[in-house]
């Protein structure tokens, strides 16, 4: 990999992990403001909201860590191949994430039972949106790349007419016999 290409990859990796961290930091205050400005949403009353928020934040932190470690390795060692311990840990996180996805779905049911006729429908819609977005993040990291925000990714999509496997998925496949 030439110096110009390394610089481009390093910039891309930095963009990815900084974007994830920015979202981690900003979503909590935004949730608080939303709950204060629109108290009828009753977001903070919904167990499913807290579970969805936790799941989403956890996935973003895992993604930020993944991109940061790739970035750091590129700077220190000249390769963007993800370190094996990082891939192994994230492989274990995948199982934990799936359990959280199921538990969050159960939290929706518990909220439904708890609120019965006073169910905060608009708060549920926002919570459901957050939950679906968290599931999409999970798919984006651990299975199929869902975000195509640069020219080479879009060209791949047009030429191959199918979505790419995620970078983490490829890393896990590379280490499959090891992990």
PDB file of N, CA and C in Angstrom, residues 11-113:
ATOM      1  N   UNK A  11      -7.382   8.311   7.036  1.00  0.00           N
ATOM      2  CA  UNK A  11      -8.411   9.352   7.165  1.00  0.00           C
ATOM      3  C   UNK A  11      -9.799   8.728   7.250  1.00  0.00           C
ATOM      4  N   UNK A  12     -10.038   7.714   6.450  1.00  0.00           N
ATOM      5  CA  UNK A  12     -11.341   7.043   6.451  1.00  0.00           C
ATOM      6  C   UNK A  12     -11.605   6.357   7.791  1.00  0.00           C
ATOM      7  N   UNK A  13     -10.605   5.650   8.312  1.00  0.00           N
ATOM      8  CA  UNK A  13     -10.757   4.969   9.599  1.00  0.00           C
ATOM      9  C   UNK A  13     -10.988   5.974  10.722  1.00  0.00           C
ATOM     10  N   UNK A  14     -10.249   7.090  10.693  1.00  0.00           N
ATOM     11  CA  UNK A  14     -10.435   8.129  11.712  1.00  0.00           C
ATOM     12  C   UNK A  14     -11.841   8.718  11.617  1.00  0.00           C
ATOM     13  N   UNK A  15     -12.313   8.944  10.401  1.00  0.00           N
ATOM     14  CA  UNK A  15     -13.666   9.454  10.187  1.00  0.00           C
ATOM     15  C   UNK A  15     -14.698   8.499  10.790  1.00  0.00           C
ATOM     16  N   UNK A  16     -14.490   7.205  10.573  1.00  0.00           N
ATOM     17  CA  UNK A  16     -15.445   6.213  11.067  1.00  0.00           C
ATOM     18  C   UNK A  16     -15.475   6.153  12.586  1.00  0.00           C
ATOM     19  N   UNK A  17     -14.309   6.060  13.239  1.00  0.00           N
ATOM     20  CA  UNK A  17     -14.356   5.933  14.702  1.00  0.00           C
ATOM     21  C   UNK A  17     -14.754   7.241  15.368  1.00  0.00           C
ATOM     22  N   UNK A  18     -14.379   8.366  14.788  1.00  0.00           N
ATOM     23  CA  UNK A  18     -14.809   9.647  15.380  1.00  0.00           C
ATOM     24  C   UNK A  18     -16.316   9.850  15.229  1.00  0.00           C
ATOM     25  N   UNK A  19     -16.856   9.432  14.100  1.00  0.00           N
ATOM     26  CA  UNK A  19     -18.299   9.535  13.890  1.00  0.00           C
ATOM     27  C   UNK A  19     -19.081   8.692  14.878  1.00  0.00           C
ATOM     28  N   UNK A  20     -18.601   7.483  15.128  1.00  0.00           N
ATOM     29  CA  UNK A  20     -19.265   6.610  16.105  1.00  0.00           C
ATOM     30  C   UNK A  20     -19.202   7.232  17.495  1.00  0.00           C
ATOM     31  N   UNK A  21     -18.035   7.726  17.875  1.00  0.00           N
ATOM     32  CA  UNK A  21     -17.894   8.334  19.207  1.00  0.00           C
ATOM     33  C   UNK A  21     -18.741   9.594  19.343  1.00  0.00           C
ATOM     34  N   UNK A  22     -18.809  10.391  18.285  1.00  0.00           N
ATOM     35  CA  UNK A  22     -19.641  11.591  18.320  1.00  0.00           C
ATOM     36  C   UNK A  22     -21.099  11.220  18.590  1.00  0.00           C
ATOM     37  N   UNK A  23     -21.569  10.180  17.939  1.00  0.00           N
ATOM     38  CA  UNK A  23     -22.949   9.739  18.144  1.00  0.00           C
ATOM     39  C   UNK A  23     -23.152   9.225  19.562  1.00  0.00           C
ATOM     40  N   UNK A  24     -22.182   8.466  20.079  1.00  0.00           N
ATOM     41  CA  UNK A  24     -22.264   7.960  21.459  1.00  0.00           C
ATOM     42  C   UNK A  24     -22.420   9.125  22.430  1.00  0.00           C
ATOM     43  N   UNK A  25     -21.631  10.164  22.218  1.00  0.00           N
ATOM     44  CA  UNK A  25     -21.623  11.302  23.140  1.00  0.00           C
ATOM     45  C   UNK A  25     -22.885  12.148  23.006  1.00  0.00           C
ATOM     46  N   UNK A  26     -23.377  12.333  21.796  1.00  0.00           N
ATOM     47  CA  UNK A  26     -24.501  13.258  21.595  1.00  0.00           C
ATOM     48  C   UNK A  26     -25.878  12.652  21.837  1.00  0.00           C
ATOM     49  N   UNK A  27     -26.018  11.349  21.714  1.00  0.00           N
ATOM     50  CA  UNK A  27     -27.368  10.772  21.812  1.00  0.00           C
ATOM     51  C   UNK A  27     -27.940  10.869  23.226  1.00  0.00           C
ATOM     52  N   UNK A  28     -27.103  10.788  24.236  1.00  0.00           N
ATOM     53  CA  UNK A  28     -27.616  10.891  25.616  1.00  0.00           C
ATOM     54  C   UNK A  28     -28.196  12.273  25.912  1.00  0.00           C
ATOM     55  N   UNK A  29     -27.456  13.360  25.637  1.00  0.00           N
ATOM     56  CA  UNK A  29     -28.073  14.679  25.863  1.00  0.00           C
ATOM     57  C   UNK A  29     -29.302  14.920  24.986  1.00  0.00           C
ATOM     58  N   UNK A  30     -29.279  14.430  23.753  1.00  0.00           N
ATOM     59  CA  UNK A  30     -30.453  14.586  22.888  1.00  0.00           C
ATOM     60  C   UNK A  30     -31.660  13.852  23.457  1.00  0.00           C
ATOM     61  N   UNK A  31     -31.429  12.680  24.019  1.00  0.00           N
ATOM     62  CA  UNK A  31     -32.523  11.929  24.649  1.00  0.00           C
ATOM     63  C   UNK A  31     -33.079  12.696  25.840  1.00  0.00           C
ATOM     64  N   UNK A  32     -32.187  13.265  26.630  1.00  0.00           N
ATOM     65  CA  UNK A  32     -32.608  14.021  27.805  1.00  0.00           C
ATOM     66  C   UNK A  32     -33.432  15.239  27.388  1.00  0.00           C
ATOM     67  N   UNK A  33     -32.934  15.972  26.388  1.00  0.00           N
ATOM     68  CA  UNK A  33     -33.660  17.153  25.906  1.00  0.00           C
ATOM     69  C   UNK A  33     -35.021  16.736  25.349  1.00  0.00           C
ATOM     70  N   UNK A  34     -35.042  15.668  24.567  1.00  0.00           N
ATOM     71  CA  UNK A  34     -36.307  15.189  24.015  1.00  0.00           C
ATOM     72  C   UNK A  34     -37.306  14.835  25.091  1.00  0.00           C
ATOM     73  N   UNK A  35     -36.832  14.209  26.147  1.00  0.00           N
ATOM     74  CA  UNK A  35     -37.724  13.835  27.247  1.00  0.00           C
ATOM     75  C   UNK A  35     -38.207  15.060  28.020  1.00  0.00           C
ATOM     76  N   UNK A  36     -37.347  16.074  28.148  1.00  0.00           N
ATOM     77  CA  UNK A  36     -37.736  17.303  28.864  1.00  0.00           C
ATOM     78  C   UNK A  36     -38.706  18.155  28.045  1.00  0.00           C
ATOM     79  N   UNK A  37     -38.437  18.293  26.769  1.00  0.00           N
ATOM     80  CA  UNK A  37     -39.252  19.146  25.905  1.00  0.00           C
ATOM     81  C   UNK A  37     -40.596  18.481  25.587  1.00  0.00           C
ATOM     82  N   UNK A  38     -40.594  17.164  25.473  1.00  0.00           N
ATOM     83  CA  UNK A  38     -41.812  16.422  25.141  1.00  0.00           C
ATOM     84  C   UNK A  38     -42.105  15.378  26.219  1.00  0.00           C
ATOM     85  N   UNK A  39     -42.519  15.815  27.409  1.00  0.00           N
ATOM     86  CA  UNK A  39     -42.723  14.864  28.508  1.00  0.00           C
ATOM     87  C   UNK A  39     -43.836  13.846  28.238  1.00  0.00           C
ATOM     88  N   UNK A  40     -44.768  14.188  27.352  1.00  0.00           N
ATOM     89  CA  UNK A  40     -45.857  13.248  27.058  1.00  0.00           C
ATOM     90  C   UNK A  40     -45.368  11.998  26.330  1.00  0.00           C
ATOM     91  N   UNK A  41     -44.165  12.068  25.767  1.00  0.00           N
ATOM     92  CA  UNK A  41     -43.598  10.881  25.119  1.00  0.00           C
ATOM     93  C   UNK A  41     -43.284   9.789  26.133  1.00  0.00           C
ATOM     94  N   UNK A  42     -42.995  10.210  27.353  1.00  0.00           N
ATOM     95  CA  UNK A  42     -42.662   9.291  28.450  1.00  0.00           C
ATOM     96  C   UNK A  42     -41.523   8.334  28.086  1.00  0.00           C
ATOM     97  N   UNK A  43     -40.538   8.845  27.356  1.00  0.00           N
ATOM     98  CA  UNK A  43     -39.421   8.001  26.935  1.00  0.00           C
ATOM     99  C   UNK A  43     -38.721   7.346  28.113  1.00  0.00           C
ATOM    100  N   UNK A  44     -38.447   8.142  29.142  1.00  0.00           N
ATOM    101  CA  UNK A  44     -37.671   7.621  30.268  1.00  0.00           C
ATOM    102  C   UNK A  44     -38.477   6.651  31.122  1.00  0.00           C
ATOM    103  N   UNK A  45     -39.782   6.566  30.876  1.00  0.00           N
ATOM    104  CA  UNK A  45     -40.634   5.608  31.591  1.00  0.00           C
ATOM    105  C   UNK A  45     -40.606   4.225  30.936  1.00  0.00           C
ATOM    106  N   UNK A  46     -40.189   4.176  29.693  1.00  0.00           N
ATOM    107  CA  UNK A  46     -40.226   2.928  28.932  1.00  0.00           C
ATOM    108  C   UNK A  46     -38.946   2.116  29.132  1.00  0.00           C
ATOM    109  N   UNK A  47     -39.097   0.912  29.627  1.00  0.00           N
ATOM    110  CA  UNK A  47     -37.943   0.006  29.763  1.00  0.00           C
ATOM    111  C   UNK A  47     -37.325  -0.269  28.398  1.00  0.00           C
ATOM    112  N   UNK A  48     -38.175  -0.393  27.391  1.00  0.00           N
ATOM    113  CA  UNK A  48     -37.689  -0.664  26.036  1.00  0.00           C
ATOM    114  C   UNK A  48     -36.817   0.482  25.522  1.00  0.00           C
ATOM    115  N   UNK A  49     -37.136   1.716  25.931  1.00  0.00           N
ATOM    116  CA  UNK A  49     -36.304   2.846  25.512  1.00  0.00           C
ATOM    117  C   UNK A  49     -34.898   2.694  26.069  1.00  0.00           C
ATOM    118  N   UNK A  50     -34.800   2.406  27.358  1.00  0.00           N
ATOM    119  CA  UNK A  50     -33.484   2.278  27.992  1.00  0.00           C
ATOM    120  C   UNK A  50     -32.706   1.106  27.418  1.00  0.00           C
ATOM    121  N   UNK A  51     -33.386   0.001  27.168  1.00  0.00           N
ATOM    122  CA  UNK A  51     -32.717  -1.163  26.578  1.00  0.00           C
ATOM    123  C   UNK A  51     -32.259  -0.856  25.149  1.00  0.00           C
ATOM    124  N   UNK A  52     -33.113  -0.198  24.375  1.00  0.00           N
ATOM    125  CA  UNK A  52     -32.756   0.158  22.997  1.00  0.00           C
ATOM    126  C   UNK A  52     -31.588   1.133  22.975  1.00  0.00           C
ATOM    127  N   UNK A  53     -31.642   2.107  23.870  1.00  0.00           N
ATOM    128  CA  UNK A  53     -30.559   3.087  23.950  1.00  0.00           C
ATOM    129  C   UNK A  53     -29.251   2.414  24.350  1.00  0.00           C
ATOM    130  N   UNK A  54     -29.304   1.531  25.340  1.00  0.00           N
ATOM    131  CA  UNK A  54     -28.107   0.816  25.776  1.00  0.00           C
ATOM    132  C   UNK A  54     -27.541  -0.036  24.636  1.00  0.00           C
ATOM    133  N   UNK A  55     -28.401  -0.753  23.947  1.00  0.00           N
ATOM    134  CA  UNK A  55     -27.976  -1.593  22.827  1.00  0.00           C
ATOM    135  C   UNK A  55     -27.317  -0.747  21.738  1.00  0.00           C
ATOM    136  N   UNK A  56     -27.958   0.353  21.381  1.00  0.00           N
ATOM    137  CA  UNK A  56     -27.431   1.234  20.341  1.00  0.00           C
ATOM    138  C   UNK A  56     -26.077   1.807  20.744  1.00  0.00           C
ATOM    139  N   UNK A  57     -25.989   2.314  21.966  1.00  0.00           N
ATOM    140  CA  UNK A  57     -24.724   2.884  22.453  1.00  0.00           C
ATOM    141  C   UNK A  57     -23.626   1.821  22.485  1.00  0.00           C
ATOM    142  N   UNK A  58     -23.957   0.638  22.960  1.00  0.00           N
ATOM    143  CA  UNK A  58     -22.977  -0.444  23.040  1.00  0.00           C
ATOM    144  C   UNK A  58     -22.447  -0.804  21.652  1.00  0.00           C
ATOM    145  N   UNK A  59     -23.331  -0.906  20.688  1.00  0.00           N
ATOM    146  CA  UNK A  59     -22.907  -1.213  19.324  1.00  0.00           C
ATOM    147  C   UNK A  59     -22.022  -0.112  18.754  1.00  0.00           C
ATOM    148  N   UNK A  60     -22.365   1.136  19.027  1.00  0.00           N
ATOM    149  CA  UNK A  60     -21.539   2.244  18.552  1.00  0.00           C
ATOM    150  C   UNK A  60     -20.156   2.225  19.195  1.00  0.00           C
ATOM    151  N   UNK A  61     -20.097   1.905  20.472  1.00  0.00           N
ATOM    152  CA  UNK A  61     -18.808   1.819  21.164  1.00  0.00           C
ATOM    153  C   UNK A  61     -17.977   0.678  20.580  1.00  0.00           C
ATOM    154  N   UNK A  62     -18.604  -0.450  20.329  1.00  0.00           N
ATOM    155  CA  UNK A  62     -17.890  -1.572  19.716  1.00  0.00           C
ATOM    156  C   UNK A  62     -17.365  -1.181  18.333  1.00  0.00           C
ATOM    157  N   UNK A  63     -18.191  -0.492  17.561  1.00  0.00           N
ATOM    158  CA  UNK A  63     -17.767  -0.047  16.233  1.00  0.00           C
ATOM    159  C   UNK A  63     -16.630   0.954  16.302  1.00  0.00           C
ATOM    160  N   UNK A  64     -16.729   1.901  17.224  1.00  0.00           N
ATOM    161  CA  UNK A  64     -15.663   2.894  17.385  1.00  0.00           C
ATOM    162  C   UNK A  64     -14.356   2.213  17.773  1.00  0.00           C
ATOM    163  N   UNK A  65     -14.437   1.256  18.684  1.00  0.00           N
ATOM    164  CA  UNK A  65     -13.241   0.531  19.119  1.00  0.00           C
ATOM    165  C   UNK A  65     -12.623  -0.238  17.951  1.00  0.00           C
ATOM    166  N   UNK A  66     -13.467  -0.892  17.178  1.00  0.00           N
ATOM    167  CA  UNK A  66     -12.996  -1.646  16.012  1.00  0.00           C
ATOM    168  C   UNK A  66     -12.259  -0.727  15.041  1.00  0.00           C
ATOM    169  N   UNK A  67     -12.868   0.384  14.641  1.00  0.00           N
ATOM    170  CA  UNK A  67     -12.242   1.290  13.676  1.00  0.00           C
ATOM    171  C   UNK A  67     -10.999   1.952  14.261  1.00  0.00           C
ATOM    172  N   UNK A  68     -11.046   2.270  15.549  1.00  0.00           N
ATOM    173  CA  UNK A  68      -9.884   2.889  16.194  1.00  0.00           C
ATOM    174  C   UNK A  68      -8.694   1.938  16.187  1.00  0.00           C
ATOM    175  N   UNK A  69      -8.907   0.669  16.525  1.00  0.00           N
ATOM    176  CA  UNK A  69      -7.811  -0.306  16.561  1.00  0.00           C
ATOM    177  C   UNK A  69      -7.235  -0.541  15.163  1.00  0.00           C
ATOM    178  N   UNK A  70      -8.082  -0.551  14.152  1.00  0.00           N
ATOM    179  CA  UNK A  70      -7.583  -0.668  12.778  1.00  0.00           C
ATOM    180  C   UNK A  70      -6.740   0.556  12.429  1.00  0.00           C
ATOM    181  N   UNK A  71      -7.227   1.721  12.813  1.00  0.00           N
ATOM    182  CA  UNK A  71      -6.520   2.966  12.538  1.00  0.00           C
ATOM    183  C   UNK A  71      -5.165   3.003  13.241  1.00  0.00           C
ATOM    184  N   UNK A  72      -5.175   2.626  14.505  1.00  0.00           N
ATOM    185  CA  UNK A  72      -3.935   2.630  15.283  1.00  0.00           C
ATOM    186  C   UNK A  72      -2.910   1.656  14.706  1.00  0.00           C
ATOM    187  N   UNK A  73      -3.374   0.498  14.292  1.00  0.00           N
ATOM    188  CA  UNK A  73      -2.453  -0.481  13.718  1.00  0.00           C
ATOM    189  C   UNK A  73      -1.879   0.021  12.396  1.00  0.00           C
ATOM    190  N   UNK A  74      -2.695   0.697  11.613  1.00  0.00           N
ATOM    191  CA  UNK A  74      -2.208   1.254  10.351  1.00  0.00           C
ATOM    192  C   UNK A  74      -1.105   2.274  10.615  1.00  0.00           C
ATOM    193  N   UNK A  75      -1.299   3.128  11.609  1.00  0.00           N
ATOM    194  CA  UNK A  75      -0.292   4.146  11.932  1.00  0.00           C
ATOM    195  C   UNK A  75       0.988   3.528  12.483  1.00  0.00           C
ATOM    196  N   UNK A  76       0.857   2.538  13.356  1.00  0.00           N
ATOM    197  CA  UNK A  76       2.031   1.963  14.018  1.00  0.00           C
ATOM    198  C   UNK A  76       2.752   0.913  13.181  1.00  0.00           C
ATOM    199  N   UNK A  77       1.984   0.070  12.490  1.00  0.00           N
ATOM    200  CA  UNK A  77       2.591  -1.074  11.808  1.00  0.00           C
ATOM    201  C   UNK A  77       2.467  -1.024  10.288  1.00  0.00           C
ATOM    202  N   UNK A  78       1.731  -0.046   9.776  1.00  0.00           N
ATOM    203  CA  UNK A  78       1.603   0.080   8.331  1.00  0.00           C
ATOM    204  C   UNK A  78       0.600  -0.861   7.692  1.00  0.00           C
ATOM    205  N   UNK A  79      -0.196  -1.552   8.505  1.00  0.00           N
ATOM    206  CA  UNK A  79      -1.229  -2.443   7.972  1.00  0.00           C
ATOM    207  C   UNK A  79      -2.557  -2.167   8.675  1.00  0.00           C
ATOM    208  N   UNK A  80      -3.632  -2.265   7.919  1.00  0.00           N
ATOM    209  CA  UNK A  80      -4.950  -2.022   8.524  1.00  0.00           C
ATOM    210  C   UNK A  80      -5.653  -3.323   8.890  1.00  0.00           C
ATOM    211  N   UNK A  81      -4.918  -4.433   8.851  1.00  0.00           N
ATOM    212  CA  UNK A  81      -5.497  -5.717   9.260  1.00  0.00           C
ATOM    213  C   UNK A  81      -5.799  -5.652  10.755  1.00  0.00           C
ATOM    214  N   UNK A  82      -7.010  -5.989  11.115  1.00  0.00           N
ATOM    215  CA  UNK A  82      -7.445  -5.897  12.509  1.00  0.00           C
ATOM    216  C   UNK A  82      -6.684  -6.902  13.369  1.00  0.00           C
ATOM    217  N   UNK A  83      -6.174  -6.462  14.533  1.00  0.00           N
ATOM    218  CA  UNK A  83      -5.482  -7.392  15.434  1.00  0.00           C
ATOM    219  C   UNK A  83      -6.400  -8.542  15.861  1.00  0.00           C
ATOM    220  N   UNK A  84      -5.843  -9.750  15.948  1.00  0.00           N
ATOM    221  CA  UNK A  84      -6.625 -10.941  16.287  1.00  0.00           C
ATOM    222  C   UNK A  84      -7.385 -10.820  17.607  1.00  0.00           C
ATOM    223  N   UNK A  85      -6.777 -10.278  18.678  1.00  0.00           N
ATOM    224  CA  UNK A  85      -7.535 -10.173  19.938  1.00  0.00           C
ATOM    225  C   UNK A  85      -8.789  -9.298  19.811  1.00  0.00           C
ATOM    226  N   UNK A  86      -8.715  -8.279  18.977  1.00  0.00           N
ATOM    227  CA  UNK A  86      -9.876  -7.403  18.762  1.00  0.00           C
ATOM    228  C   UNK A  86     -10.993  -8.193  18.086  1.00  0.00           C
ATOM    229  N   UNK A  87     -10.637  -8.955  17.067  1.00  0.00           N
ATOM    230  CA  UNK A  87     -11.637  -9.750  16.347  1.00  0.00           C
ATOM    231  C   UNK A  87     -12.259 -10.785  17.279  1.00  0.00           C
ATOM    232  N   UNK A  88     -11.424 -11.434  18.094  1.00  0.00           N
ATOM    233  CA  UNK A  88     -11.948 -12.442  19.029  1.00  0.00           C
ATOM    234  C   UNK A  88     -12.929 -11.820  20.016  1.00  0.00           C
ATOM    235  N   UNK A  89     -12.578 -10.671  20.577  1.00  0.00           N
ATOM    236  CA  UNK A  89     -13.479 -10.011  21.543  1.00  0.00           C
ATOM    237  C   UNK A  89     -14.795  -9.605  20.888  1.00  0.00           C
ATOM    238  N   UNK A  90     -14.698  -9.066  19.697  1.00  0.00           N
ATOM    239  CA  UNK A  90     -15.920  -8.648  19.008  1.00  0.00           C
ATOM    240  C   UNK A  90     -16.766  -9.845  18.591  1.00  0.00           C
ATOM    241  N   UNK A  91     -16.136 -10.959  18.338  1.00  0.00           N
ATOM    242  CA  UNK A  91     -16.898 -12.174  18.037  1.00  0.00           C
ATOM    243  C   UNK A  91     -17.724 -12.589  19.256  1.00  0.00           C
ATOM    244  N   UNK A  92     -17.141 -12.462  20.436  1.00  0.00           N
ATOM    245  CA  UNK A  92     -17.883 -12.759  21.666  1.00  0.00           C
ATOM    246  C   UNK A  92     -18.971 -11.709  21.904  1.00  0.00           C
ATOM    247  N   UNK A  93     -18.675 -10.466  21.576  1.00  0.00           N
ATOM    248  CA  UNK A  93     -19.676  -9.398  21.716  1.00  0.00           C
ATOM    249  C   UNK A  93     -20.892  -9.670  20.841  1.00  0.00           C
ATOM    250  N   UNK A  94     -20.661 -10.288  19.702  1.00  0.00           N
ATOM    251  CA  UNK A  94     -21.768 -10.577  18.782  1.00  0.00           C
ATOM    252  C   UNK A  94     -22.851 -11.407  19.466  1.00  0.00           C
ATOM    253  N   UNK A  95     -22.443 -12.400  20.227  1.00  0.00           N
ATOM    254  CA  UNK A  95     -23.400 -13.258  20.942  1.00  0.00           C
ATOM    255  C   UNK A  95     -24.133 -12.444  22.006  1.00  0.00           C
ATOM    256  N   UNK A  96     -23.396 -11.632  22.751  1.00  0.00           N
ATOM    257  CA  UNK A  96     -23.992 -10.773  23.777  1.00  0.00           C
ATOM    258  C   UNK A  96     -24.978  -9.795  23.136  1.00  0.00           C
ATOM    259  N   UNK A  97     -24.609  -9.232  21.989  1.00  0.00           N
ATOM    260  CA  UNK A  97     -25.486  -8.291  21.287  1.00  0.00           C
ATOM    261  C   UNK A  97     -26.799  -8.956  20.878  1.00  0.00           C
ATOM    262  N   UNK A  98     -26.715 -10.180  20.391  1.00  0.00           N
ATOM    263  CA  UNK A  98     -27.937 -10.906  20.014  1.00  0.00           C
ATOM    264  C   UNK A  98     -28.841 -11.122  21.223  1.00  0.00           C
ATOM    265  N   UNK A  99     -28.236 -11.457  22.361  1.00  0.00           N
ATOM    266  CA  UNK A  99     -29.024 -11.626  23.589  1.00  0.00           C
ATOM    267  C   UNK A  99     -29.704 -10.315  23.965  1.00  0.00           C
ATOM    268  N   UNK A 100     -28.994  -9.202  23.830  1.00  0.00           N
ATOM    269  CA  UNK A 100     -29.591  -7.892  24.130  1.00  0.00           C
ATOM    270  C   UNK A 100     -30.719  -7.548  23.164  1.00  0.00           C
ATOM    271  N   UNK A 101     -30.575  -7.918  21.916  1.00  0.00           N
ATOM    272  CA  UNK A 101     -31.638  -7.671  20.938  1.00  0.00           C
ATOM    273  C   UNK A 101     -32.909  -8.408  21.354  1.00  0.00           C
ATOM    274  N   UNK A 102     -32.770  -9.652  21.772  1.00  0.00           N
ATOM    275  CA  UNK A 102     -33.927 -10.445  22.223  1.00  0.00           C
ATOM    276  C   UNK A 102     -34.510  -9.863  23.510  1.00  0.00           C
ATOM    277  N   UNK A 103     -33.652  -9.517  24.469  1.00  0.00           N
ATOM    278  CA  UNK A 103     -34.135  -8.946  25.735  1.00  0.00           C
ATOM    279  C   UNK A 103     -34.844  -7.612  25.519  1.00  0.00           C
ATOM    280  N   UNK A 104     -34.360  -6.832  24.572  1.00  0.00           N
ATOM    281  CA  UNK A 104     -35.008  -5.553  24.278  1.00  0.00           C
ATOM    282  C   UNK A 104     -36.398  -5.782  23.696  1.00  0.00           C
ATOM    283  N   UNK A 105     -36.536  -6.777  22.845  1.00  0.00           N
ATOM    284  CA  UNK A 105     -37.869  -7.120  22.319  1.00  0.00           C
ATOM    285  C   UNK A 105     -38.800  -7.509  23.464  1.00  0.00           C
ATOM    286  N   UNK A 106     -38.276  -8.241  24.447  1.00  0.00           N
ATOM    287  CA  UNK A 106     -39.077  -8.613  25.629  1.00  0.00           C
ATOM    288  C   UNK A 106     -39.473  -7.373  26.432  1.00  0.00           C
ATOM    289  N   UNK A 107     -38.577  -6.379  26.477  1.00  0.00           N
ATOM    290  CA  UNK A 107     -38.875  -5.140  27.210  1.00  0.00           C
ATOM    291  C   UNK A 107     -40.066  -4.411  26.589  1.00  0.00           C
ATOM    292  N   UNK A 108     -40.204  -4.478  25.272  1.00  0.00           N
ATOM    293  CA  UNK A 108     -41.383  -3.888  24.623  1.00  0.00           C
ATOM    294  C   UNK A 108     -42.651  -4.559  25.141  1.00  0.00           C
ATOM    295  N   UNK A 109     -42.621  -5.875  25.250  1.00  0.00           N
ATOM    296  CA  UNK A 109     -43.774  -6.611  25.774  1.00  0.00           C
ATOM    297  C   UNK A 109     -44.074  -6.255  27.214  1.00  0.00           C
ATOM    298  N   UNK A 110     -43.033  -6.124  28.029  1.00  0.00           N
ATOM    299  CA  UNK A 110     -43.232  -5.742  29.436  1.00  0.00           C
ATOM    300  C   UNK A 110     -43.824  -4.344  29.553  1.00  0.00           C
ATOM    301  N   UNK A 111     -43.356  -3.429  28.717  1.00  0.00           N
ATOM    302  CA  UNK A 111     -43.925  -2.076  28.728  1.00  0.00           C
ATOM    303  C   UNK A 111     -45.392  -2.108  28.318  1.00  0.00           C
ATOM    304  N   UNK A 112     -45.716  -2.921  27.343  1.00  0.00           N
ATOM    305  CA  UNK A 112     -47.105  -3.049  26.888  1.00  0.00           C
ATOM    306  C   UNK A 112     -47.996  -3.518  28.035  1.00  0.00           C
ATOM    307  N   UNK A 113     -47.535  -4.506  28.772  1.00  0.00           N
ATOM    308  CA  UNK A 113     -48.292  -5.031  29.918  1.00  0.00           C
ATOM    309  C   UNK A 113     -48.383  -3.979  31.019  1.00  0.00           C
TER     310      UNK A 113
END
